[in-house]
Amino acid sequence: MSTVATKTDLAYQQCIMPHCGETYDVGEVRTSCDKCGSLLDIVYQWDSLPVPKKLREFEAKWMRRNEPLCRSGVWRFHELLPFADPEKVVTIGEGQTPLMASEGVGSFVGMKPGQLFLEYEGMNPSGSFKDNGMTAAFTHAHTIGAKRAACASTGNTSASLALYCCVSKLMQAVIFIGSGKISYGKLSQALDYGALTIQIAGDFDDAMQRVREISSRLGIYLVNSVNPFRLEGQKTIMFRVLESLNWEVPDWIVVPGGNLGNSSSFAKAFHELKELGLVDRIPRLAIINAKGADTLYELVENRGLRWNQGKPNSEVMDTYYAELDAAHLRADTIASAIEINRPVNLFKCLRGLECMDGVVREVTDQQILDAKAQVGMSGLGCEPASAASVAGAKMLREEGIIDPSERVVCILTGHQLKDPTATVAYHTSDQKEFDRVLGSRGVSRAAFANRAVQVENDLDAIVRSIQLNS
Ligand SMILES: *Cc1c(COP(=O)(O)O)cnc(C)c1O
Ligand SMILES: [Zn+2]
C-alpha cells in the first residue's frame, strides 16, 4: 500500500476560515476550531504524497478486488484521502454503487435522451450514502482508540454507525433521535444492529445540540457530519461518478441538502481534483432543500448570503435563526432525512457553492413525491429526501438554468425501502390513509399513483378485473 499521511506534515486539520487558518494534528478529535469556533477541513501536503498522474490509474485497483481496500468504493481512492493508515481502515464493502442513465427520469426532468444519470447510493451496506463517510470517520475513531461513537440522526447516520459498530465489534454506538420523526425502516436498523438508542423529546436540531454536549462531556467520538473525516469519505461519491462517466466531468451535480455535508464534500473533491490537475473543469452544483426545511435556500437565494471568499456575513444567518426561534418555526417535510433547519455545515457549503458556481432551490413535498414515483418507475427507487434532487433538476430545467443537452447527475442518497410508509401512502387508494400520512404535508394528489385494485374474493370477478385493468 502507498505512503500514508499520518504525520502532521502530510495531513492535518485546518480551520476553514482564511482569516484564522489554525491547524491541528489529524490525531486530535475535534469538530470545530478552538480559536474561532468554525468548521475544520482535512488538508494534505499533496506534493509529498503519491497521487496518481491520471484518474484512470484507479481502474487498475479493480484487478485487486479480493483485497478489502480495493473492493471498497471509498478506499480504492485511498490516495485521494490519505489521512488513514491502511492497517487501521474499517471497511464493510461500502461504496459499490452504480451510476445509471435513466431515460424515464430524464424525460420527466426534460432532458435530451442519455443526459440524465442517477447515482444510486441506496446500494450501500446500510442503504444510504452515509456509509461513504462513516467508514472514514470510523477509521479515524479506531485509529485514535475510541470505544464509543455517537451521532444525532434523522435515521440514516444512526443506521450506518450502528452497522459499523455491529460488524467491526470495535465500538459501541450511541444514537440520538428526535421523537416521532424517524422512519421505521431506519429505526429498525439501529435497533437490530444493537445500538444504544436515545429518543429525546424534540426534533433533529435539538438532538444535534444535545449530542454535541454529551460527546464532549463523556468523551464519546462524534460521527455527525461536523466530523471532517466523514466528508473525506463522501468525496469518493464524486470519484465514482467520474469513473462511471469514463472520467468525463458532467455539467451538473444535483443533491438534496440537509446538514450540507454531502454537498460540501463534493465541492472539496472537485476543488482538490482541479488543484491536482486530475480534472480540467468543475461541474456546477445544485443543492435542493425541501420547502419545509429551507434554510440554505432562504439564506442564499433570498437574503444573498455568500462565502464571499472567506468573509461571509454571518449576521444574515444569526438574524434568520432568531426569526425562526421567535416564530417557533420547526422544520417539517415528508423528506425526513433533510428535515433540518440549522445545517451544521452551512459555511463549508457556502464555500462549496462558490467553488462550484452553485445554485440552491426548494421543492414542495408534492414535487418530491411525484419525482420519487418517477424514480421508482425507473427501476431504482429511493426515499423521499433523495427524490428532491430529481424534483430540483426538473425545476432548474424548467427555469432554463439547466440546458436539455447538458449532462446531469442526480444523487439518490437513500434506498427506497428506508421509508415504505411514504411510498405506500402515495400509492394508496384509501383517501383517509393518504390524508393521514401525506395530507398534513400539503400533498393533495399522487400524479403517478399505482393504486391497488380492490376486488371481491371471487374467481370471475378477479378475472374481469384483470381484463379491465391490463
Ligand atoms: C443525510 C441524508 C441527506 C442529507 O445529506 P446532508 O449531507 O446532511 O446534506 C439526504 N438524503 C438522505 C437519504 C440522507 O440520509
Ligand atoms: Zn479558526
CSV table of C-alpha atoms and ligand atoms in Angstrom, one decimal:
chain,number,residue,atom,x,y,z
A,1,MET,CA,0.0,0.0,0.0
A,2,SER,CA,1.1,3.6,-0.5
A,3,THR,CA,2.6,6.1,1.9
A,4,VAL,CA,0.2,7.4,4.5
A,5,ALA,CA,-0.1,10.9,5.8
A,6,THR,CA,-0.2,10.1,9.5
A,7,LYS,CA,2.4,12.8,10.3
A,8,THR,CA,1.2,16.4,10.7
A,9,ASP,CA,3.4,17.5,7.8
A,10,LEU,CA,1.4,15.3,5.3
A,11,ALA,CA,-2.1,15.7,6.6
A,12,TYR,CA,-3.6,18.0,9.2
A,13,GLN,CA,-6.9,19.5,10.3
A,14,GLN,CA,-7.3,23.2,9.4
A,15,CYS,CA,-9.9,25.8,10.3
A,16,ILE,CA,-11.9,26.7,7.1
A,17,MET,CA,-11.9,30.4,7.8
A,18,PRO,CA,-9.0,32.0,5.8
A,19,HIS,CA,-8.5,34.8,8.4
A,20,CYS,CA,-7.9,32.1,11.1
A,21,GLY,CA,-6.4,29.0,9.4
A,22,GLU,CA,-5.4,27.4,12.7
A,23,THR,CA,-4.1,23.8,12.2
A,24,TYR,CA,-4.5,20.7,14.3
A,25,ASP,CA,-3.0,17.3,14.2
A,26,VAL,CA,-5.0,14.5,12.5
A,27,GLY,CA,-4.7,12.6,15.7
A,28,GLU,CA,-6.8,15.1,17.6
A,29,VAL,CA,-10.6,14.6,18.0
A,30,ARG,CA,-12.4,17.9,17.4
A,31,THR,CA,-15.3,19.2,15.4
A,32,SER,CA,-14.5,22.9,15.5
A,33,CYS,CA,-11.7,25.3,15.7
A,34,ASP,CA,-10.6,26.3,19.2
A,35,LYS,CA,-9.7,29.8,18.2
A,36,CYS,CA,-12.8,30.9,16.3
A,37,GLY,CA,-15.3,28.1,16.6
A,38,SER,CA,-15.5,27.4,12.8
A,39,LEU,CA,-15.6,24.1,11.0
A,40,LEU,CA,-12.4,22.1,10.1
A,41,ASP,CA,-11.1,20.6,6.9
A,42,ILE,CA,-8.6,17.8,6.4
A,43,VAL,CA,-5.8,19.3,4.4
A,44,TYR,CA,-3.0,17.4,2.7
A,45,GLN,CA,0.6,18.2,1.5
A,46,TRP,CA,-0.1,16.7,-1.9
A,47,ASP,CA,3.5,17.4,-3.1
A,48,SER,CA,4.9,14.8,-0.7
A,49,LEU,CA,2.2,12.2,-1.3
A,50,PRO,CA,1.9,9.6,-4.1
A,51,VAL,CA,-1.0,10.8,-6.1
A,52,PRO,CA,-1.7,9.1,-9.5
A,53,LYS,CA,-0.9,11.2,-12.6
A,54,LYS,CA,-4.3,10.3,-14.1
A,55,LEU,CA,-7.6,9.3,-12.5
A,56,ARG,CA,-7.7,6.4,-14.9
A,57,GLU,CA,-4.9,4.7,-12.9
A,58,PHE,CA,-7.5,3.9,-10.2
A,59,GLU,CA,-9.1,1.4,-12.6
A,60,ALA,CA,-6.2,-0.9,-12.0
A,61,LYS,CA,-7.4,-1.4,-8.4
A,62,TRP,CA,-10.3,-3.5,-9.8
A,63,MET,CA,-7.8,-6.2,-10.7
A,64,ARG,CA,-7.1,-6.5,-7.0
A,65,ARG,CA,-10.6,-6.5,-5.7
A,66,ASN,CA,-10.0,-9.5,-3.5
A,67,GLU,CA,-8.2,-7.0,-1.2
A,68,PRO,CA,-10.7,-5.3,1.0
A,69,LEU,CA,-9.3,-1.8,0.4
A,70,CYS,CA,-9.6,-2.2,-3.3
A,71,ARG,CA,-13.1,-3.7,-3.1
A,72,SER,CA,-14.3,-0.7,-1.1
A,73,GLY,CA,-15.6,2.1,-3.4
A,74,VAL,CA,-14.2,4.5,-0.8
A,75,TRP,CA,-10.8,3.1,0.0
A,76,ARG,CA,-9.8,2.2,-3.6
A,77,PHE,CA,-9.3,6.0,-3.8
A,78,HIS,CA,-7.1,6.0,-0.7
A,79,GLU,CA,-4.5,8.2,-2.4
A,80,LEU,CA,-7.1,11.0,-2.5
A,81,LEU,CA,-8.0,10.7,1.2
A,82,PRO,CA,-4.6,9.7,2.6
A,83,PHE,CA,-5.2,10.5,6.3
A,84,ALA,CA,-5.7,6.9,7.2
A,85,ASP,CA,-3.3,4.1,7.9
A,86,PRO,CA,-4.4,1.3,5.7
A,87,GLU,CA,-3.8,-1.1,8.6
A,88,LYS,CA,-6.5,0.7,10.6
A,89,VAL,CA,-9.1,1.1,7.9
A,90,VAL,CA,-12.5,-0.3,8.9
A,91,THR,CA,-14.4,-1.3,5.7
A,92,ILE,CA,-17.6,-3.3,5.2
A,93,GLY,CA,-17.6,-3.1,1.4
A,94,GLU,CA,-19.2,0.4,1.2
A,95,GLY,CA,-19.4,2.4,-2.0
A,96,GLN,CA,-20.0,-0.2,-4.6
A,97,THR,CA,-22.7,1.9,-6.1
A,98,PRO,CA,-23.8,2.3,-9.7
A,99,LEU,CA,-24.4,5.3,-11.9
A,100,MET,CA,-27.3,4.6,-14.2
A,101,ALA,CA,-28.6,6.6,-17.2
A,102,SER,CA,-32.4,6.9,-16.9
A,103,GLU,CA,-34.5,7.7,-20.0
A,104,GLY,CA,-37.7,7.8,-18.0
A,105,VAL,CA,-36.5,10.2,-15.3
A,106,GLY,CA,-34.6,12.1,-18.0
A,107,SER,CA,-37.8,12.8,-19.9
A,108,PHE,CA,-39.6,13.7,-16.7
A,109,VAL,CA,-36.9,16.2,-15.9
A,110,GLY,CA,-37.0,17.5,-19.5
A,111,MET,CA,-33.5,16.3,-20.7
A,112,LYS,CA,-32.4,15.1,-24.1
A,113,PRO,CA,-32.1,11.3,-24.2
A,114,GLY,CA,-28.9,10.0,-22.5
A,115,GLN,CA,-28.2,13.1,-20.5
A,116,LEU,CA,-29.7,12.3,-17.1
A,117,PHE,CA,-27.9,10.0,-14.7
A,118,LEU,CA,-28.8,8.6,-11.2
A,119,GLU,CA,-26.0,7.8,-8.8
A,120,TYR,CA,-27.6,5.1,-6.7
A,121,GLU,CA,-26.2,5.5,-3.2
A,122,GLY,CA,-29.0,3.4,-1.8
A,123,MET,CA,-26.9,0.3,-2.7
A,124,ASN,CA,-24.6,0.9,0.2
A,125,PRO,CA,-24.5,-1.7,3.0
A,126,SER,CA,-26.8,0.3,5.3
A,127,GLY,CA,-28.8,1.6,2.4
A,128,SER,CA,-27.7,5.2,2.2
A,129,PHE,CA,-24.7,7.3,1.1
A,130,LYS,CA,-23.8,7.8,4.8
A,131,ASP,CA,-21.6,4.6,4.7
A,132,ASN,CA,-19.1,6.5,2.5
A,133,GLY,CA,-18.5,8.9,5.3
A,134,MET,CA,-18.9,6.5,8.2
A,135,THR,CA,-16.1,4.2,7.1
A,136,ALA,CA,-13.8,7.3,7.1
A,137,ALA,CA,-14.9,8.7,10.5
A,138,PHE,CA,-15.0,5.2,12.0
A,139,THR,CA,-11.5,4.5,10.7
A,140,HIS,CA,-10.3,7.7,12.4
A,141,ALA,CA,-12.1,6.8,15.6
A,142,HIS,CA,-10.5,3.4,15.6
A,143,THR,CA,-7.1,5.0,14.9
A,144,ILE,CA,-7.3,7.2,18.0
A,145,GLY,CA,-8.6,4.3,20.1
A,146,ALA,CA,-12.3,5.4,20.7
A,147,LYS,CA,-14.5,2.9,22.4
A,148,ARG,CA,-17.9,4.6,21.9
A,149,ALA,CA,-19.2,6.7,19.0
A,150,ALA,CA,-22.3,8.8,18.9
A,151,CYS,CA,-24.5,10.7,16.5
A,152,ALA,CA,-27.7,12.6,16.3
A,153,SER,CA,-29.7,11.4,13.3
A,154,THR,CA,-32.8,11.7,11.2
A,155,GLY,CA,-32.2,8.0,10.7
A,156,ASN,CA,-29.5,7.1,8.2
A,157,THR,CA,-26.5,8.2,10.1
A,158,SER,CA,-27.5,6.1,13.0
A,159,ALA,CA,-28.3,3.1,10.8
A,160,SER,CA,-24.8,3.4,9.3
A,161,LEU,CA,-23.0,4.0,12.6
A,162,ALA,CA,-24.9,1.1,14.2
A,163,LEU,CA,-23.9,-1.2,11.3
A,164,TYR,CA,-20.2,-0.3,11.5
A,165,CYS,CA,-20.2,-0.9,15.3
A,166,CYS,CA,-22.0,-4.2,15.0
A,167,VAL,CA,-19.9,-5.6,12.2
A,168,SER,CA,-16.5,-4.5,13.5
A,169,LYS,CA,-17.2,-5.0,17.2
A,170,LEU,CA,-14.7,-2.2,17.8
A,171,MET,CA,-17.1,0.4,19.4
A,172,GLN,CA,-20.5,0.9,21.0
A,173,ALA,CA,-22.9,3.0,19.0
A,174,VAL,CA,-24.9,5.7,20.9
A,175,ILE,CA,-27.5,7.3,18.8
A,176,PHE,CA,-29.8,10.3,19.4
A,177,ILE,CA,-33.1,10.6,17.6
A,178,GLY,CA,-35.9,13.1,17.8
A,179,SER,CA,-39.3,11.9,18.8
A,180,GLY,CA,-41.6,10.7,16.1
A,181,LYS,CA,-39.6,11.9,13.2
A,182,ILE,CA,-37.8,8.8,12.1
A,183,SER,CA,-38.9,6.3,9.5
A,184,TYR,CA,-39.4,2.8,10.7
A,185,GLY,CA,-37.0,1.4,8.1
A,186,LYS,CA,-34.1,3.4,9.6
A,187,LEU,CA,-35.1,2.9,13.3
A,188,SER,CA,-35.4,-0.8,12.7
A,189,GLN,CA,-31.8,-0.9,11.5
A,190,ALA,CA,-30.4,0.8,14.6
A,191,LEU,CA,-32.4,-1.4,16.9
A,192,ASP,CA,-31.5,-4.6,15.0
A,193,TYR,CA,-27.8,-3.7,15.0
A,194,GLY,CA,-27.9,-3.3,18.7
A,195,ALA,CA,-27.2,0.5,19.1
A,196,LEU,CA,-27.9,2.2,22.4
A,197,THR,CA,-30.8,4.4,21.1
A,198,ILE,CA,-31.8,7.5,22.9
A,199,GLN,CA,-35.0,9.1,21.8
A,200,ILE,CA,-35.3,12.6,23.1
A,201,ALA,CA,-38.4,14.8,23.2
A,202,GLY,CA,-37.5,17.3,20.4
A,203,ASP,CA,-36.6,17.4,16.8
A,204,PHE,CA,-33.3,16.8,14.9
A,205,ASP,CA,-31.9,20.2,15.6
A,206,ASP,CA,-32.5,19.6,19.4
A,207,ALA,CA,-30.9,16.2,19.2
A,208,MET,CA,-27.9,17.6,17.4
A,209,GLN,CA,-27.3,20.2,20.0
A,210,ARG,CA,-27.5,17.6,22.8
A,211,VAL,CA,-25.2,15.0,21.2
A,212,ARG,CA,-22.5,17.7,20.8
A,213,GLU,CA,-22.8,18.5,24.6
A,214,ILE,CA,-22.9,14.8,25.6
A,215,SER,CA,-19.9,13.7,23.4
A,216,SER,CA,-17.7,16.4,24.8
A,217,ARG,CA,-18.8,15.8,28.4
A,218,LEU,CA,-18.4,12.0,28.2
A,219,GLY,CA,-15.6,11.9,25.6
A,220,ILE,CA,-17.6,9.9,23.1
A,221,TYR,CA,-16.4,10.1,19.5
A,222,LEU,CA,-18.9,12.2,17.4
A,223,VAL,CA,-19.6,11.0,13.9
A,224,ASN,CA,-22.1,13.6,12.7
A,225,SER,CA,-21.0,15.5,9.6
A,226,VAL,CA,-19.3,18.2,11.7
A,227,ASN,CA,-16.7,15.5,11.8
A,228,PRO,CA,-14.3,16.5,9.0
A,229,PHE,CA,-13.1,12.9,8.4
A,230,ARG,CA,-16.6,11.9,7.3
A,231,LEU,CA,-16.5,14.3,4.4
A,232,GLU,CA,-13.3,12.8,3.2
A,233,GLY,CA,-15.1,9.5,2.6
A,234,GLN,CA,-18.0,11.2,0.9
A,235,LYS,CA,-15.7,12.8,-1.6
A,236,THR,CA,-15.5,9.4,-3.2
A,237,ILE,CA,-19.1,9.6,-4.4
A,238,MET,CA,-17.8,12.1,-7.0
A,239,PHE,CA,-14.8,9.9,-7.9
A,240,ARG,CA,-17.1,7.1,-8.7
A,241,VAL,CA,-19.4,9.3,-10.7
A,242,LEU,CA,-16.4,10.4,-12.8
A,243,GLU,CA,-15.3,6.8,-13.1
A,244,SER,CA,-18.7,5.7,-14.4
A,245,LEU,CA,-18.6,8.5,-16.9
A,246,ASN,CA,-15.3,7.3,-18.2
A,247,TRP,CA,-13.6,10.2,-16.3
A,248,GLU,CA,-15.5,12.9,-18.1
A,249,VAL,CA,-16.7,15.7,-15.9
A,250,PRO,CA,-20.6,16.1,-16.1
A,251,ASP,CA,-22.2,19.6,-16.3
A,252,TRP,CA,-24.3,19.4,-13.1
A,253,ILE,CA,-24.3,17.5,-9.8
A,254,VAL,CA,-27.7,17.8,-8.1
A,255,VAL,CA,-28.0,16.8,-4.5
A,256,PRO,CA,-30.6,17.1,-1.7
A,257,GLY,CA,-29.4,19.4,1.1
A,258,GLY,CA,-29.9,18.6,4.8
A,259,ASN,CA,-26.9,19.2,7.1
A,260,LEU,CA,-25.0,20.0,3.9
A,261,GLY,CA,-22.1,17.6,4.5
A,262,ASN,CA,-22.6,15.8,1.2
A,263,SER,CA,-22.6,19.0,-0.9
A,264,SER,CA,-19.6,20.3,1.0
A,265,SER,CA,-17.7,17.1,0.4
A,266,PHE,CA,-18.5,17.2,-3.4
A,267,ALA,CA,-17.0,20.7,-3.6
A,268,LYS,CA,-13.9,19.6,-1.7
A,269,ALA,CA,-13.5,16.7,-4.1
A,270,PHE,CA,-13.6,18.8,-7.2
A,271,HIS,CA,-11.5,21.6,-5.7
A,272,GLU,CA,-8.8,19.1,-4.9
A,273,LEU,CA,-9.0,17.2,-8.2
A,274,LYS,CA,-8.7,20.5,-10.0
A,275,GLU,CA,-5.7,21.6,-7.9
A,276,LEU,CA,-4.0,18.3,-8.6
A,277,GLY,CA,-4.6,18.7,-12.3
A,278,LEU,CA,-6.7,15.5,-12.4
A,279,VAL,CA,-9.7,17.3,-13.9
A,280,ASP,CA,-9.8,20.2,-16.2
A,281,ARG,CA,-13.0,21.7,-15.1
A,282,ILE,CA,-15.5,21.7,-12.2
A,283,PRO,CA,-19.2,20.8,-12.7
A,284,ARG,CA,-21.9,23.1,-11.4
A,285,LEU,CA,-23.7,22.2,-8.1
A,286,ALA,CA,-27.4,22.4,-7.4
A,287,ILE,CA,-28.5,21.9,-3.8
A,288,ILE,CA,-32.1,21.1,-3.2
A,289,ASN,CA,-33.9,21.9,0.0
A,290,ALA,CA,-37.4,20.8,0.9
A,291,LYS,CA,-39.7,23.7,1.3
A,292,GLY,CA,-40.4,22.8,4.9
A,293,ALA,CA,-36.7,22.9,5.8
A,294,ASP,CA,-35.3,25.6,3.5
A,295,THR,CA,-32.6,27.5,5.5
A,296,LEU,CA,-30.0,27.3,2.8
A,297,TYR,CA,-32.4,28.4,0.1
A,298,GLU,CA,-33.7,31.3,2.2
A,299,LEU,CA,-30.2,32.5,3.1
A,300,VAL,CA,-28.5,32.1,-0.3
A,301,GLU,CA,-31.3,32.9,-2.8
A,302,ASN,CA,-33.4,35.3,-0.8
A,303,ARG,CA,-31.0,37.0,1.6
A,304,GLY,CA,-27.9,36.9,-0.5
A,305,LEU,CA,-25.6,35.1,2.0
A,306,ARG,CA,-22.3,34.2,0.2
A,307,TRP,CA,-19.0,32.7,1.2
A,308,ASN,CA,-17.5,35.9,-0.1
A,309,GLN,CA,-14.0,34.5,-0.4
A,310,GLY,CA,-14.0,33.6,3.3
A,311,LYS,CA,-15.7,36.6,4.6
A,312,PRO,CA,-19.4,35.5,4.9
A,313,ASN,CA,-21.7,37.9,6.6
A,314,SER,CA,-22.8,35.7,9.5
A,315,GLU,CA,-25.2,38.3,10.8
A,316,VAL,CA,-27.5,37.3,7.9
A,317,MET,CA,-27.6,33.8,9.4
A,318,ASP,CA,-28.0,35.0,13.0
A,319,THR,CA,-30.9,37.2,12.1
A,320,TYR,CA,-32.6,34.4,10.3
A,321,TYR,CA,-32.2,31.9,13.2
A,322,ALA,CA,-33.5,34.5,15.6
A,323,GLU,CA,-36.6,34.9,13.4
A,324,LEU,CA,-37.1,31.1,13.3
A,325,ASP,CA,-36.9,31.0,17.1
A,326,ALA,CA,-39.3,34.0,17.5
A,327,ALA,CA,-41.9,32.3,15.3
A,328,HIS,CA,-41.3,28.9,16.9
A,329,LEU,CA,-40.7,27.5,13.4
A,330,ARG,CA,-39.7,23.9,13.2
A,331,ALA,CA,-38.6,22.0,10.1
A,332,ASP,CA,-41.4,20.0,8.6
A,333,THR,CA,-41.2,17.8,5.5
A,334,ILE,CA,-42.1,14.3,4.3
A,335,ALA,CA,-38.4,14.1,3.3
A,336,SER,CA,-37.3,13.3,6.9
A,337,ALA,CA,-33.6,12.9,6.0
A,338,ILE,CA,-33.4,16.6,5.1
A,339,GLU,CA,-35.8,17.9,7.8
A,340,ILE,CA,-33.2,20.2,9.3
A,341,ASN,CA,-33.4,23.9,9.9
A,342,ARG,CA,-29.9,24.6,11.3
A,343,PRO,CA,-27.5,22.8,8.9
A,344,VAL,CA,-24.2,22.3,10.7
A,345,ASN,CA,-22.1,22.6,7.5
A,346,LEU,CA,-23.6,25.8,6.4
A,347,PHE,CA,-20.3,27.8,5.9
A,348,LYS,CA,-18.5,24.9,4.3
A,349,CYS,CA,-21.4,24.6,1.9
A,350,LEU,CA,-21.3,28.3,1.1
A,351,ARG,CA,-17.7,27.8,0.2
A,352,GLY,CA,-18.7,24.9,-2.0
A,353,LEU,CA,-21.3,26.9,-3.8
A,354,GLU,CA,-18.7,29.5,-4.6
A,355,CYS,CA,-16.2,26.8,-5.8
A,356,MET,CA,-18.8,25.0,-8.0
A,357,ASP,CA,-20.8,28.1,-9.2
A,358,GLY,CA,-23.8,26.5,-7.4
A,359,VAL,CA,-27.4,27.3,-7.1
A,360,VAL,CA,-30.0,26.4,-4.4
A,361,ARG,CA,-33.7,25.6,-4.9
A,362,GLU,CA,-36.5,24.4,-2.7
A,363,VAL,CA,-39.2,21.9,-3.7
A,364,THR,CA,-42.5,21.0,-2.2
A,365,ASP,CA,-43.4,17.6,-0.7
A,366,GLN,CA,-45.8,17.2,-3.6
A,367,GLN,CA,-42.9,17.7,-6.1
A,368,ILE,CA,-40.7,15.4,-4.1
A,369,LEU,CA,-43.2,12.5,-4.0
A,370,ASP,CA,-44.1,12.9,-7.7
A,371,ALA,CA,-40.4,12.8,-8.6
A,372,LYS,CA,-39.9,9.9,-6.2
A,373,ALA,CA,-42.6,7.9,-8.1
A,374,GLN,CA,-40.7,8.6,-11.4
A,375,VAL,CA,-37.5,7.3,-9.9
A,376,GLY,CA,-39.4,4.2,-8.7
A,377,MET,CA,-40.7,3.6,-12.2
A,378,SER,CA,-37.1,3.8,-13.5
A,379,GLY,CA,-36.4,0.7,-11.5
A,380,LEU,CA,-34.1,2.1,-8.8
A,381,GLY,CA,-36.3,3.6,-6.2
A,382,CYS,CA,-35.3,6.0,-3.4
A,383,GLU,CA,-36.5,7.5,-0.2
A,384,PRO,CA,-38.3,10.9,-0.3
A,385,ALA,CA,-35.3,13.1,0.5
A,386,SER,CA,-33.3,11.6,-2.4
A,387,ALA,CA,-36.0,12.5,-4.9
A,388,ALA,CA,-35.6,16.2,-4.0
A,389,SER,CA,-32.6,16.0,-6.4
A,390,VAL,CA,-34.8,14.9,-9.3
A,391,ALA,CA,-37.5,17.4,-8.5
A,392,GLY,CA,-34.9,20.2,-8.2
A,393,ALA,CA,-33.3,19.2,-11.6
A,394,LYS,CA,-36.8,19.4,-13.2
A,395,MET,CA,-37.3,22.9,-11.7
A,396,LEU,CA,-33.9,24.1,-12.9
A,397,ARG,CA,-34.6,22.7,-16.4
A,398,GLU,CA,-37.9,24.5,-16.5
A,399,GLU,CA,-36.2,27.7,-15.4
A,400,GLY,CA,-33.8,27.3,-18.3
A,401,ILE,CA,-30.8,27.1,-15.9
A,402,ILE,CA,-30.1,23.5,-16.9
A,403,ASP,CA,-30.0,23.1,-20.6
A,404,PRO,CA,-31.6,19.9,-22.1
A,405,SER,CA,-28.3,18.9,-23.7
A,406,GLU,CA,-26.2,19.2,-20.6
A,407,ARG,CA,-25.1,16.1,-18.6
A,408,VAL,CA,-26.9,16.0,-15.2
A,409,VAL,CA,-26.1,13.6,-12.3
A,410,CYS,CA,-28.7,13.4,-9.6
A,411,ILE,CA,-27.6,11.8,-6.3
A,412,LEU,CA,-30.1,9.2,-5.0
A,413,THR,CA,-29.0,9.4,-1.4
A,414,GLY,CA,-31.0,6.6,0.2
A,415,HIS,CA,-32.8,3.4,-0.6
A,416,GLN,CA,-36.5,3.1,-1.5
A,417,LEU,CA,-37.1,0.7,1.5
A,418,LYS,CA,-36.0,3.2,4.1
A,419,ASP,CA,-39.4,4.8,4.2
A,420,PRO,CA,-42.1,2.5,2.8
A,421,THR,CA,-44.8,4.4,4.7
A,422,ALA,CA,-44.5,7.4,2.5
A,423,THR,CA,-44.4,5.2,-0.7
A,424,VAL,CA,-47.5,3.2,0.2
A,425,ALA,CA,-49.4,6.2,1.3
A,426,TYR,CA,-48.6,7.9,-2.0
A,427,HIS,CA,-49.9,4.9,-4.0
A,428,THR,CA,-52.9,4.1,-1.7
A,429,SER,CA,-56.5,4.2,-2.9
A,430,ASP,CA,-57.5,4.9,0.7
A,431,GLN,CA,-58.1,8.6,0.9
A,432,LYS,CA,-58.1,8.5,4.7
A,433,GLU,CA,-54.7,6.9,4.8
A,434,PHE,CA,-53.4,9.3,2.1
A,435,ASP,CA,-54.5,12.3,4.1
A,436,ARG,CA,-53.3,10.9,7.4
A,437,VAL,CA,-49.7,10.4,6.2
A,438,LEU,CA,-49.4,12.9,3.4
A,439,GLY,CA,-52.2,15.4,3.5
A,440,SER,CA,-50.9,17.2,6.5
A,441,ARG,CA,-47.7,17.9,4.5
A,442,GLY,CA,-49.7,19.7,1.8
A,443,VAL,CA,-49.7,16.8,-0.6
A,444,SER,CA,-53.0,16.7,-2.3
A,445,ARG,CA,-52.6,14.4,-5.3
A,446,ALA,CA,-50.5,11.5,-6.4
A,447,ALA,CA,-49.8,12.2,-10.1
A,448,PHE,CA,-48.2,8.8,-10.6
A,449,ALA,CA,-50.1,6.7,-8.2
A,450,ASN,CA,-50.3,2.9,-8.9
A,451,ARG,CA,-53.3,2.1,-6.8
A,452,ALA,CA,-54.1,-1.4,-5.7
A,453,VAL,CA,-57.2,-2.7,-7.4
A,454,GLN,CA,-59.9,-3.7,-4.9
A,455,VAL,CA,-61.8,-6.8,-5.9
A,456,GLU,CA,-64.1,-9.3,-4.1
A,457,ASN,CA,-62.8,-12.8,-3.4
A,458,ASP,CA,-64.5,-14.3,-6.4
A,459,LEU,CA,-62.8,-16.0,-9.4
A,460,ASP,CA,-64.8,-14.4,-12.2
A,461,ALA,CA,-64.7,-11.0,-10.5
A,462,ILE,CA,-60.9,-11.3,-10.3
A,463,VAL,CA,-60.6,-12.4,-14.0
A,464,ARG,CA,-62.9,-9.5,-15.1
A,465,SER,CA,-60.8,-7.1,-13.0
A,466,ILE,CA,-57.5,-8.2,-14.6
A,467,GLN,CA,-59.0,-7.9,-18.1
A,468,LEU,CA,-60.3,-4.5,-17.3
A,469,ASN,CA,-57.1,-3.2,-15.9
A,470,SER,CA,-54.5,-4.6,-18.2
B,1,LIG,C1,-28.3,12.5,5.3
B,1,LIG,C2,-29.2,12.5,4.1
B,1,LIG,C3,-29.3,13.6,3.3
B,1,LIG,C4,-28.8,14.9,3.6
B,1,LIG,O1,-27.4,14.9,3.4
B,1,LIG,P1,-26.5,16.1,4.1
B,1,LIG,O2,-25.1,15.7,3.9
B,1,LIG,O3,-26.9,16.1,5.5
B,1,LIG,O4,-26.9,17.4,3.4
B,1,LIG,C5,-30.1,13.4,2.2
B,1,LIG,N1,-30.7,12.3,1.9
B,1,LIG,C6,-30.6,11.2,2.7
B,1,LIG,C7,-31.3,9.9,2.3
B,1,LIG,C8,-29.8,11.2,3.8
B,1,LIG,O5,-29.7,10.2,4.6
B,2,ZN,ZN,-10.5,29.1,13.4
